[in-house]
XYZ file of C-alpha atoms in Angstrom:
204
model
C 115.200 223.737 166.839
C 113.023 225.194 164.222
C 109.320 225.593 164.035
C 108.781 222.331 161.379
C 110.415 220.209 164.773
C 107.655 221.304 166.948
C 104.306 219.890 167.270
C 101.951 220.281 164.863
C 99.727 222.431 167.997
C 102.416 224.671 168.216
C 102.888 225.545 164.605
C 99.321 226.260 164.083
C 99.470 228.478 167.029
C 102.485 230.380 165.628
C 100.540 230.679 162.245
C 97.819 231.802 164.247
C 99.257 234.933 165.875
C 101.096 235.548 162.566
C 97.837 235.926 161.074
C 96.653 237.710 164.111
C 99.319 240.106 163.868
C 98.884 240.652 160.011
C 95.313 241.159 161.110
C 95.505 243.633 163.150
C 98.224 246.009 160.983
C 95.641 245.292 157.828
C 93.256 247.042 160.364
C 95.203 249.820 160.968
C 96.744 250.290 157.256
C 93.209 250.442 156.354
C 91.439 252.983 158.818
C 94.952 255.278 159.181
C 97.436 254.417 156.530
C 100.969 254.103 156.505
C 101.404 257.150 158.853
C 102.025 256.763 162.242
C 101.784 252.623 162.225
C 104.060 251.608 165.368
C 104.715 247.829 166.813
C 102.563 249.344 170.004
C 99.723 250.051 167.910
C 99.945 246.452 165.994
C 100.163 245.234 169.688
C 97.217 246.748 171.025
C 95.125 246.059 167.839
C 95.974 242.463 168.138
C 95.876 241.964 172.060
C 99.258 240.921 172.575
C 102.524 242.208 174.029
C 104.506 244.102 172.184
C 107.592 241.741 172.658
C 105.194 239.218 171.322
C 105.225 240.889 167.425
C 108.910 240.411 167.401
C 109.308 237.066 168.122
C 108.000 236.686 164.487
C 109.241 239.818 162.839
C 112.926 241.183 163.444
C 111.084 244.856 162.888
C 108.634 246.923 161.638
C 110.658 247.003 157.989
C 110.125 242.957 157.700
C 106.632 242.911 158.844
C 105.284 245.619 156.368
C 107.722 242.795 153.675
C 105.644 239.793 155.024
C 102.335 241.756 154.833
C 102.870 242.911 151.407
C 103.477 238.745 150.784
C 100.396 237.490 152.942
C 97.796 240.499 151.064
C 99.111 239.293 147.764
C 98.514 235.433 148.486
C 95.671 236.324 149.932
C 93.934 238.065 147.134
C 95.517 235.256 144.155
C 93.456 232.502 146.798
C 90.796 234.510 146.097
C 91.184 235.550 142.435
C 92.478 232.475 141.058
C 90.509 229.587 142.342
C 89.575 226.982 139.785
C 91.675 228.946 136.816
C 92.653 226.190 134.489
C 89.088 224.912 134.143
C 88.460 225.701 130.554
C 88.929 227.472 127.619
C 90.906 230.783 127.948
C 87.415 232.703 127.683
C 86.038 230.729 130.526
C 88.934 231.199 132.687
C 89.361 234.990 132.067
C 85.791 235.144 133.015
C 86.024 232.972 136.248
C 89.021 235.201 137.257
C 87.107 238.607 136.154
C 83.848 237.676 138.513
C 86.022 236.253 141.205
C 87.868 239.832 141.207
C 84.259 241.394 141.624
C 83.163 239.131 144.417
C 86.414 239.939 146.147
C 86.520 243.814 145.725
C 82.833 244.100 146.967
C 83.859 242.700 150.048
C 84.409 244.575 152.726
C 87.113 242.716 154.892
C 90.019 243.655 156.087
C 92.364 242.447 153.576
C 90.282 243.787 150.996
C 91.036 247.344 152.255
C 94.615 246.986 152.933
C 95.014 245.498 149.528
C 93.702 249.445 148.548
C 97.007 250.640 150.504
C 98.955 247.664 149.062
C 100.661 249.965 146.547
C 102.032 251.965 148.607
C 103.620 249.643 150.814
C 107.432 250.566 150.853
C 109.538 248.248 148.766
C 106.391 246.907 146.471
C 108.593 248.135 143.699
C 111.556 246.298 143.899
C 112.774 243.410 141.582
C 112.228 240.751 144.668
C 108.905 241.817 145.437
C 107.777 242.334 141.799
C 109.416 238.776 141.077
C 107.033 237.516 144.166
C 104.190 239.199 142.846
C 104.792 237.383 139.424
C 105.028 234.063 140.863
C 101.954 234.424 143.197
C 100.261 235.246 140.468
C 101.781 232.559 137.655
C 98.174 230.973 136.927
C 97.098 234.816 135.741
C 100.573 235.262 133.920
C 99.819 231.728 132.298
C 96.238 232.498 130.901
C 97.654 235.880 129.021
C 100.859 233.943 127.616
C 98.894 231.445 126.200
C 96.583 233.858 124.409
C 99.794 236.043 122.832
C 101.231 232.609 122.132
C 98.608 231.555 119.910
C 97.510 234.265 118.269
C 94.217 234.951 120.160
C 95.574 238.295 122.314
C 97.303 241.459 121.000
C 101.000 240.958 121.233
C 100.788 243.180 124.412
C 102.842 242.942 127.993
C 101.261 240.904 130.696
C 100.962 244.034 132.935
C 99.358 245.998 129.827
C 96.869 243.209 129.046
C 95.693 243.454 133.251
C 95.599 246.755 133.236
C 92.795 247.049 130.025
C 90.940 244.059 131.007
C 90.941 243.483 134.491
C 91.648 246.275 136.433
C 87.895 247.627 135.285
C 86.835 244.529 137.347
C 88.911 245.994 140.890
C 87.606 249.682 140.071
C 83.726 247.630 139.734
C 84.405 245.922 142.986
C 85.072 248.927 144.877
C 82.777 250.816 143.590
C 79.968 248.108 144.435
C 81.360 247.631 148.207
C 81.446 251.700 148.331
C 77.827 251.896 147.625
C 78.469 254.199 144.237
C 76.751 251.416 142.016
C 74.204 248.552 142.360
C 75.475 245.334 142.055
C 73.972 243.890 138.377
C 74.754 240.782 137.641
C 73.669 241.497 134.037
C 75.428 244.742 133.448
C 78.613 242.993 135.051
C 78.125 239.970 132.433
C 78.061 242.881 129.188
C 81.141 244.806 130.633
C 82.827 241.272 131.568
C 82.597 240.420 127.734
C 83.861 243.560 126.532
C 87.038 243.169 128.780
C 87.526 239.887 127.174
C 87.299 241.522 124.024
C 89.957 244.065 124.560
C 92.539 241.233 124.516
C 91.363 239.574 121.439
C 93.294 240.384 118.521
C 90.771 239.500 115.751
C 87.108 240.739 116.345
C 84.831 237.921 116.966
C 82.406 237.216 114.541
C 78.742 238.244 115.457
């Protein structure tokens, strides 16, 4: 019998420790790292028996896997709500702000999406291929610009990393205390990240 022929109460109880579980090893990922994590310490960060973490996780290998999954869908719920309402200025925008809000967060997953990079096996072709699909509605937005004509002819990765990965470095830097949170700086830098992906200067 698999979980979809049990009872609605007991699926949302397994999702519930899942989460729990993923909880508590975002907890530890983000105060300690990588170093050191054990099942025990996931077990005693969570409040539940050890044997309890493997009836959803064969080992510690496929729960750092699934974690590296749940941060990433996690973050796009975050980043991507509402982006294919509007233009592609507006929904850069919406998706450049929602970045902000997120990264000044301080939550759990936020930090542990800091150590997200160097998860082991973040590299490889399934998990990059994962990564791509979480984040198709992102993907979609700079495809459509190259397509017609409005962004440089640049790689997807290229075109986040000069135009939205100012936005994560903001975020952080707001929920770290280094800068004040203006809404009107954030709006000028916002607009010259959108600008970086235009390949004809707008006209002033």
């Amino acid at each position: 019998m698999n979980i979809h022929s049990h009872p609605a109460s007991y699926r949302k109880n397994m999702d519930n420790k899942r989460e729990l579980i993923f909880r508590a090893t975002e907890t530890i990922i983000a105060s300690k790292g990588l170093q050191g994590l054990s099942m025990q310490q996931i077990a005693n960060e969570a409040g539940v028996a050890a044997g309890t973490i493997y009836r959803y996780f064969k080992d510690k290998e496929e729960l750092v896997s699934e974690l590296r999954k749940h941060v990433l869908r996690e973050v796009a719920s975050h980043i991507l709500v509402n982006c294919q309402e509007g233009d592609l200025e507006q929904r850069f925008k919406r998706i450049w702000f929602n970045i902000i809000e997120f990264g000044r967060q301080r939550t759990p997953a936020n930090l542990s999406y800091e150590q997200y990079l160097h998860l082991p096996g973040v590299d490889s072709d399934p998990h990059q291929t994962f990564e791509k699909d979480t984040f198709l509605g992102l993907h979609h937005i700079f495809e459509a610009g190259r397509i017609d004509g409005t962004f440089h002819n640049l790689q997807n990765k290229v075109m986040f990393a000069i135009s939205l990965e100012p936005a994560m470095a903001l975020g952080r830097s707001i929920r770290r205390g280094q800068i004040e949170y203006d809404k009107n700086e954030l709006v000028t830098v916002c607009d010259l990240c959108w600008k970086t992906l235009l390949k004809q200067p707008e006209s002033t």
